[in-house]
Amino acid sequence: MRTRYRHAERSGSGVSAAVAVVGIHESSPRSRQAHDSVRGRVAMEEYAAVIGNLTSLRVTRLSLADCTETDVVDRLCAVDANVGIALVVGMNAAHSQAIARHVDGRGGPAVVTEIDLATATMAASVLSTLSHRGISPSRGRVILACPERAPLLGPVLIECGVGSVTSWSIHDAQDFSLRRLLTHNDVLVDLSDSESRVGGEIEGSITLGSDPVAAVSLALTGLLDALDRRTLPRVDVPVLAACARALNHLETSGLQPSR
């Protein structure tokens, strides 16, 4: 198993730390995933720019076209030994989690996915929203619409002390409308596609908005710093919950920088 890389300033290796930004996409313009593929390539460049501007980490780019889950794992495990962290963009939640798990099992770099960043960011938004409404987390009641798009969000919210988390899917709409459920809950997190929000115009619902890279940039830099300094083996529920609490503290303390 490969030894995980430690930051040059602490390891004395004389090599600067590096993070690989991995954009996964389909090359066929007729692919059902073509739109997401284009976004994946653009997001890869945007994330690379954020890392380059806001951290001291060296950035490498790895654009992977038409790759299976196994292909992605193999490529990540073959990156340069000084690449200690890989940010993966362009795969859905199920594939992203599987890639992170397999890469970790083979001793590859610590994997952070875009969905991890969204999870920490939205969990922080839930904590902030409850606070602004004078509701303690333990008494907070949260609905997650389309939770399969961020499957760790529910566990992260529970780890953050949120009292009640209810999952809602499109299939529940006939018997339980979101508006009806909200009369008995405090916060809606709408994880549905930005072009067809299931929450419609429900006031106060939490989404990532139209610019997810900007929305998660603070979570990105915080997680990268923690992984680089502490060489955490993986991003998991406790790590994401700690990130969410830190983001919420920055916001409630007025220390969060303007984007």
mmCIF file of C-alpha atoms in Angstrom, residues 6-250:
data_model
loop_
_atom_site.group_PDB
_atom_site.id
_atom_site.type_symbol
_atom_site.label_atom_id
_atom_site.label_comp_id
_atom_site.label_asym_id
_atom_site.label_seq_id
_atom_site.Cartn_x
_atom_site.Cartn_y
_atom_site.Cartn_z
ATOM 1 C CA ARG A 6 2.531 14.675 3.727
ATOM 2 C CA HIS A 7 2.912 18.366 3.069
ATOM 3 C CA ALA A 8 6.485 19.307 2.129
ATOM 4 C CA GLU A 9 6.819 21.864 4.943
ATOM 5 C CA ARG A 10 6.149 19.145 7.503
ATOM 6 C CA SER A 11 7.709 16.159 5.768
ATOM 7 C CA GLY A 12 10.973 17.813 4.794
ATOM 8 C CA SER A 13 10.734 16.151 1.384
ATOM 9 C CA GLY A 14 11.311 19.374 -0.517
ATOM 10 C CA VAL A 15 8.359 18.553 -2.789
ATOM 11 C CA SER A 16 5.309 20.803 -2.833
ATOM 12 C CA ALA A 17 1.932 19.211 -2.140
ATOM 13 C CA ALA A 18 -0.353 18.498 -5.073
ATOM 14 C CA VAL A 19 -4.034 17.900 -5.703
ATOM 15 C CA ALA A 20 -5.430 16.386 -8.884
ATOM 16 C CA VAL A 21 -8.703 17.833 -10.168
ATOM 17 C CA VAL A 22 -10.363 15.015 -12.092
ATOM 18 C CA GLY A 23 -13.067 15.851 -14.648
ATOM 19 C CA ILE A 24 -15.048 12.835 -15.857
ATOM 20 C CA HIS A 25 -17.100 13.214 -19.025
ATOM 21 C CA GLU A 26 -18.610 11.515 -22.071
ATOM 22 C CA SER A 27 -17.046 12.288 -25.427
ATOM 23 C CA SER A 28 -20.164 11.597 -27.513
ATOM 24 C CA PRO A 29 -22.294 14.733 -28.108
ATOM 25 C CA ARG A 30 -25.319 12.447 -28.416
ATOM 26 C CA SER A 31 -24.795 10.891 -25.032
ATOM 27 C CA ARG A 32 -27.609 11.193 -22.537
ATOM 28 C CA GLN A 33 -25.023 12.647 -20.175
ATOM 29 C CA ALA A 34 -23.636 15.141 -22.707
ATOM 30 C CA HIS A 35 -24.856 18.198 -20.781
ATOM 31 C CA ASP A 36 -23.321 16.958 -17.527
ATOM 32 C CA SER A 37 -20.144 16.087 -19.420
ATOM 33 C CA VAL A 38 -19.717 19.617 -20.706
ATOM 34 C CA ARG A 39 -20.341 20.929 -17.209
ATOM 35 C CA GLY A 40 -17.828 18.427 -15.813
ATOM 36 C CA ARG A 41 -15.045 19.738 -18.044
ATOM 37 C CA VAL A 42 -15.868 23.370 -17.260
ATOM 38 C CA ALA A 43 -16.162 22.659 -13.536
ATOM 39 C CA MET A 44 -12.780 20.932 -13.554
ATOM 40 C CA GLU A 45 -11.170 24.170 -14.750
ATOM 41 C CA GLU A 46 -13.180 26.272 -12.305
ATOM 42 C CA TYR A 47 -12.219 24.114 -9.326
ATOM 43 C CA ALA A 48 -8.582 24.119 -10.422
ATOM 44 C CA ALA A 49 -8.693 27.922 -10.484
ATOM 45 C CA VAL A 50 -10.223 28.080 -6.981
ATOM 46 C CA ILE A 51 -7.558 25.763 -5.576
ATOM 47 C CA GLY A 52 -4.772 27.662 -7.313
ATOM 48 C CA ASN A 53 -6.045 31.036 -6.092
ATOM 49 C CA LEU A 54 -6.966 30.143 -2.507
ATOM 50 C CA THR A 55 -4.494 27.448 -1.428
ATOM 51 C CA SER A 56 -0.778 26.724 -1.615
ATOM 52 C CA LEU A 57 -1.381 23.320 -3.194
ATOM 53 C CA ARG A 58 -0.059 22.568 -6.649
ATOM 54 C CA VAL A 59 -2.845 21.656 -9.052
ATOM 55 C CA THR A 60 -2.821 19.061 -11.787
ATOM 56 C CA ARG A 61 -5.724 18.346 -14.126
ATOM 57 C CA LEU A 62 -6.862 14.920 -15.228
ATOM 58 C CA SER A 63 -9.607 14.825 -17.854
ATOM 59 C CA LEU A 64 -11.089 11.344 -18.257
ATOM 60 C CA ALA A 65 -13.438 10.612 -21.166
ATOM 61 C CA ASP A 66 -15.701 7.554 -21.514
ATOM 62 C CA CYS A 67 -14.319 5.882 -18.393
ATOM 63 C CA THR A 68 -15.940 3.180 -16.348
ATOM 64 C CA GLU A 69 -15.826 3.266 -12.580
ATOM 65 C CA THR A 70 -12.947 0.767 -12.655
ATOM 66 C CA ASP A 71 -11.053 2.882 -15.204
ATOM 67 C CA VAL A 72 -11.306 5.937 -12.951
ATOM 68 C CA VAL A 73 -10.077 3.988 -9.913
ATOM 69 C CA ASP A 74 -7.123 2.620 -11.884
ATOM 70 C CA ARG A 75 -6.132 6.086 -13.146
ATOM 71 C CA LEU A 76 -6.382 7.645 -9.681
ATOM 72 C CA CYS A 77 -4.265 4.902 -8.134
ATOM 73 C CA ALA A 78 -1.624 5.485 -10.806
ATOM 74 C CA VAL A 79 -1.191 9.238 -10.309
ATOM 75 C CA ASP A 80 2.143 10.687 -9.224
ATOM 76 C CA ALA A 81 3.090 9.752 -5.675
ATOM 77 C CA ASN A 82 3.159 13.408 -4.587
ATOM 78 C CA VAL A 83 -0.535 13.794 -5.435
ATOM 79 C CA GLY A 84 -2.122 13.220 -2.043
ATOM 80 C CA ILE A 85 -5.653 14.423 -2.820
ATOM 81 C CA ALA A 86 -7.972 13.970 -5.805
ATOM 82 C CA LEU A 87 -11.070 16.103 -6.375
ATOM 83 C CA VAL A 88 -13.496 14.163 -8.575
ATOM 84 C CA VAL A 89 -16.096 16.030 -10.626
ATOM 85 C CA GLY A 90 -18.667 14.686 -13.073
ATOM 86 C CA MET A 91 -20.002 11.459 -11.534
ATOM 87 C CA ASN A 92 -23.221 10.818 -9.665
ATOM 88 C CA ALA A 93 -23.373 10.072 -5.956
ATOM 89 C CA ALA A 94 -23.333 6.272 -6.205
ATOM 90 C CA HIS A 95 -20.332 6.172 -8.547
ATOM 91 C CA SER A 96 -18.502 8.874 -6.587
ATOM 92 C CA GLN A 97 -18.838 6.970 -3.305
ATOM 93 C CA ALA A 98 -17.720 3.707 -4.911
ATOM 94 C CA ILE A 99 -14.668 5.359 -6.495
ATOM 95 C CA ALA A 100 -13.623 6.941 -3.197
ATOM 96 C CA ARG A 101 -14.030 3.623 -1.376
ATOM 97 C CA HIS A 102 -12.034 1.594 -3.923
ATOM 98 C CA VAL A 103 -9.247 4.161 -4.246
ATOM 99 C CA ASP A 104 -8.907 4.265 -0.451
ATOM 100 C CA GLY A 105 -8.806 0.473 -0.319
ATOM 101 C CA ARG A 106 -5.922 0.429 -2.786
ATOM 102 C CA GLY A 107 -3.917 3.093 -0.960
ATOM 103 C CA GLY A 108 -4.492 5.827 -3.512
ATOM 104 C CA PRO A 109 -4.909 9.546 -2.838
ATOM 105 C CA ALA A 110 -7.643 10.811 -0.527
ATOM 106 C CA VAL A 111 -10.701 11.388 -2.727
ATOM 107 C CA VAL A 112 -12.962 14.417 -2.337
ATOM 108 C CA THR A 113 -16.009 14.577 -4.587
ATOM 109 C CA GLU A 114 -18.115 17.510 -5.639
ATOM 110 C CA ILE A 115 -21.008 15.845 -3.832
ATOM 111 C CA ASP A 116 -18.971 15.818 -0.608
ATOM 112 C CA LEU A 117 -18.501 19.579 -0.950
ATOM 113 C CA ALA A 118 -22.197 20.129 -1.614
ATOM 114 C CA THR A 119 -23.082 17.952 1.384
ATOM 115 C CA ALA A 120 -20.935 19.950 3.816
ATOM 116 C CA THR A 121 -22.116 23.265 2.376
ATOM 117 C CA MET A 122 -25.814 22.433 2.573
ATOM 118 C CA ALA A 123 -25.481 20.942 6.061
ATOM 119 C CA ALA A 124 -23.921 24.234 7.152
ATOM 120 C CA SER A 125 -26.813 26.104 5.536
ATOM 121 C CA VAL A 126 -29.297 23.984 7.495
ATOM 122 C CA LEU A 127 -27.533 24.754 10.786
ATOM 123 C CA SER A 128 -27.436 28.448 9.909
ATOM 124 C CA THR A 129 -31.109 28.526 8.912
ATOM 125 C CA LEU A 130 -32.183 26.823 12.138
ATOM 126 C CA SER A 131 -30.070 29.264 14.142
ATOM 127 C CA HIS A 132 -31.558 32.287 12.404
ATOM 128 C CA ARG A 133 -35.026 30.979 13.207
ATOM 129 C CA GLY A 134 -34.171 30.491 16.857
ATOM 130 C CA ILE A 135 -34.359 26.696 16.639
ATOM 131 C CA SER A 136 -31.684 24.560 18.269
ATOM 132 C CA PRO A 137 -30.335 21.746 16.058
ATOM 133 C CA SER A 138 -31.715 19.089 18.406
ATOM 134 C CA ARG A 139 -35.225 20.458 17.887
ATOM 135 C CA GLY A 140 -34.781 21.043 14.159
ATOM 136 C CA ARG A 141 -36.909 19.147 11.645
ATOM 137 C CA VAL A 142 -35.503 18.872 8.140
ATOM 138 C CA ILE A 143 -36.869 17.470 4.866
ATOM 139 C CA LEU A 144 -34.451 16.245 2.194
ATOM 140 C CA ALA A 145 -36.023 16.217 -1.274
ATOM 141 C CA CYS A 146 -34.334 13.701 -3.630
ATOM 142 C CA PRO A 147 -31.802 12.553 -0.994
ATOM 143 C CA GLU A 148 -30.241 10.012 -3.357
ATOM 144 C CA ARG A 149 -28.367 12.900 -4.976
ATOM 145 C CA ALA A 150 -26.413 13.491 -1.730
ATOM 146 C CA PRO A 151 -26.778 10.282 0.286
ATOM 147 C CA LEU A 152 -24.482 11.366 3.125
ATOM 148 C CA LEU A 153 -26.389 14.572 3.845
ATOM 149 C CA GLY A 154 -28.902 12.904 6.158
ATOM 150 C CA PRO A 155 -26.227 11.139 8.245
ATOM 151 C CA VAL A 156 -24.145 14.348 8.322
ATOM 152 C CA LEU A 157 -27.101 16.345 9.650
ATOM 153 C CA ILE A 158 -27.700 13.724 12.341
ATOM 154 C CA GLU A 159 -23.988 13.883 13.209
ATOM 155 C CA CYS A 160 -24.390 17.657 13.531
ATOM 156 C CA GLY A 161 -27.126 17.105 16.105
ATOM 157 C CA VAL A 162 -30.214 17.778 13.973
ATOM 158 C CA GLY A 163 -33.194 16.187 15.684
ATOM 159 C CA SER A 164 -35.267 14.948 12.750
ATOM 160 C CA VAL A 165 -34.394 14.295 9.095
ATOM 161 C CA THR A 166 -37.116 13.113 6.697
ATOM 162 C CA SER A 167 -36.433 11.909 3.159
ATOM 163 C CA TRP A 168 -38.864 12.731 0.356
ATOM 164 C CA SER A 169 -38.820 11.548 -3.259
ATOM 165 C CA ILE A 170 -40.877 12.231 -6.365
ATOM 166 C CA HIS A 171 -42.757 8.986 -5.727
ATOM 167 C CA ASP A 172 -44.069 10.416 -2.462
ATOM 168 C CA ALA A 173 -45.661 13.440 -4.140
ATOM 169 C CA GLN A 174 -49.110 11.911 -4.631
ATOM 170 C CA ASP A 175 -49.592 11.089 -0.955
ATOM 171 C CA PHE A 176 -47.383 13.697 0.702
ATOM 172 C CA SER A 177 -46.817 17.021 -0.993
ATOM 173 C CA LEU A 178 -43.763 18.999 0.033
ATOM 174 C CA ARG A 179 -45.878 21.955 1.087
ATOM 175 C CA ARG A 180 -47.976 19.716 3.305
ATOM 176 C CA LEU A 181 -44.882 18.191 4.913
ATOM 177 C CA LEU A 182 -43.387 21.605 5.512
ATOM 178 C CA THR A 183 -46.265 22.528 7.794
ATOM 179 C CA HIS A 184 -44.758 20.018 10.249
ATOM 180 C CA ASN A 185 -41.065 20.687 9.532
ATOM 181 C CA ASP A 186 -38.676 23.621 9.681
ATOM 182 C CA VAL A 187 -36.328 23.397 6.684
ATOM 183 C CA LEU A 188 -36.496 21.997 3.152
ATOM 184 C CA VAL A 189 -33.273 21.017 1.372
ATOM 185 C CA ASP A 190 -34.094 20.672 -2.330
ATOM 186 C CA LEU A 191 -31.517 18.408 -3.986
ATOM 187 C CA SER A 192 -33.388 18.053 -7.265
ATOM 188 C CA ASP A 193 -31.970 19.197 -10.579
ATOM 189 C CA SER A 194 -31.574 22.961 -10.823
ATOM 190 C CA GLU A 195 -33.605 23.045 -14.050
ATOM 191 C CA SER A 196 -36.630 21.320 -12.517
ATOM 192 C CA ARG A 197 -36.754 22.040 -8.793
ATOM 193 C CA VAL A 198 -39.322 19.855 -7.078
ATOM 194 C CA GLY A 199 -39.666 22.493 -4.386
ATOM 195 C CA GLY A 200 -40.727 25.064 -6.968
ATOM 196 C CA GLU A 201 -41.003 28.451 -5.347
ATOM 197 C CA ILE A 202 -41.176 27.282 -1.747
ATOM 198 C CA GLU A 203 -39.735 30.136 0.240
ATOM 199 C CA GLY A 204 -36.632 29.471 2.280
ATOM 200 C CA SER A 205 -35.732 26.136 0.698
ATOM 201 C CA ILE A 206 -32.000 25.377 0.602
ATOM 202 C CA THR A 207 -30.315 24.664 -2.734
ATOM 203 C CA LEU A 208 -26.830 25.132 -4.150
ATOM 204 C CA GLY A 209 -28.069 27.774 -6.564
ATOM 205 C CA SER A 210 -26.922 28.348 -10.127
ATOM 206 C CA ASP A 211 -23.176 28.471 -9.381
ATOM 207 C CA PRO A 212 -22.238 25.382 -7.348
ATOM 208 C CA VAL A 213 -18.485 25.944 -7.663
ATOM 209 C CA ALA A 214 -18.747 29.318 -5.941
ATOM 210 C CA ALA A 215 -21.179 27.906 -3.372
ATOM 211 C CA VAL A 216 -18.845 25.124 -2.254
ATOM 212 C CA SER A 217 -15.507 26.926 -2.606
ATOM 213 C CA LEU A 218 -15.130 27.556 1.129
ATOM 214 C CA ALA A 219 -15.869 23.915 1.941
ATOM 215 C CA LEU A 220 -13.349 22.907 -0.730
ATOM 216 C CA THR A 221 -10.486 24.943 0.664
ATOM 217 C CA GLY A 222 -11.268 23.862 4.232
ATOM 218 C CA LEU A 223 -11.367 20.164 3.396
ATOM 219 C CA LEU A 224 -8.205 20.344 1.309
ATOM 220 C CA ASP A 225 -6.390 22.104 4.121
ATOM 221 C CA ALA A 226 -7.530 19.516 6.674
ATOM 222 C CA LEU A 227 -6.577 16.612 4.422
ATOM 223 C CA ASP A 228 -3.199 18.155 3.643
ATOM 224 C CA ARG A 229 -2.310 19.022 7.245
ATOM 225 C CA ARG A 230 -3.670 15.960 8.991
ATOM 226 C CA THR A 231 -3.417 13.402 6.178
ATOM 227 C CA LEU A 232 -6.934 12.166 6.907
ATOM 228 C CA PRO A 233 -7.351 8.836 5.108
ATOM 229 C CA ARG A 234 -10.788 9.588 3.716
ATOM 230 C CA VAL A 235 -13.720 11.981 3.655
ATOM 231 C CA ASP A 236 -16.541 10.452 5.687
ATOM 232 C CA VAL A 237 -19.569 11.518 7.731
ATOM 233 C CA PRO A 238 -17.638 12.802 10.788
ATOM 234 C CA VAL A 239 -15.266 14.787 8.537
ATOM 235 C CA LEU A 240 -18.128 16.354 6.568
ATOM 236 C CA ALA A 241 -20.011 17.141 9.778
ATOM 237 C CA ALA A 242 -16.933 18.847 11.230
ATOM 238 C CA CYS A 243 -16.612 20.852 8.006
ATOM 239 C CA ALA A 244 -20.282 21.863 8.173
ATOM 240 C CA ARG A 245 -19.965 22.987 11.784
ATOM 241 C CA ALA A 246 -16.850 25.008 10.923
ATOM 242 C CA LEU A 247 -18.602 26.685 7.989
ATOM 243 C CA ASN A 248 -21.586 27.504 10.183
ATOM 244 C CA HIS A 249 -19.295 28.947 12.861
ATOM 245 C CA LEU A 250 -17.600 31.180 10.288
#
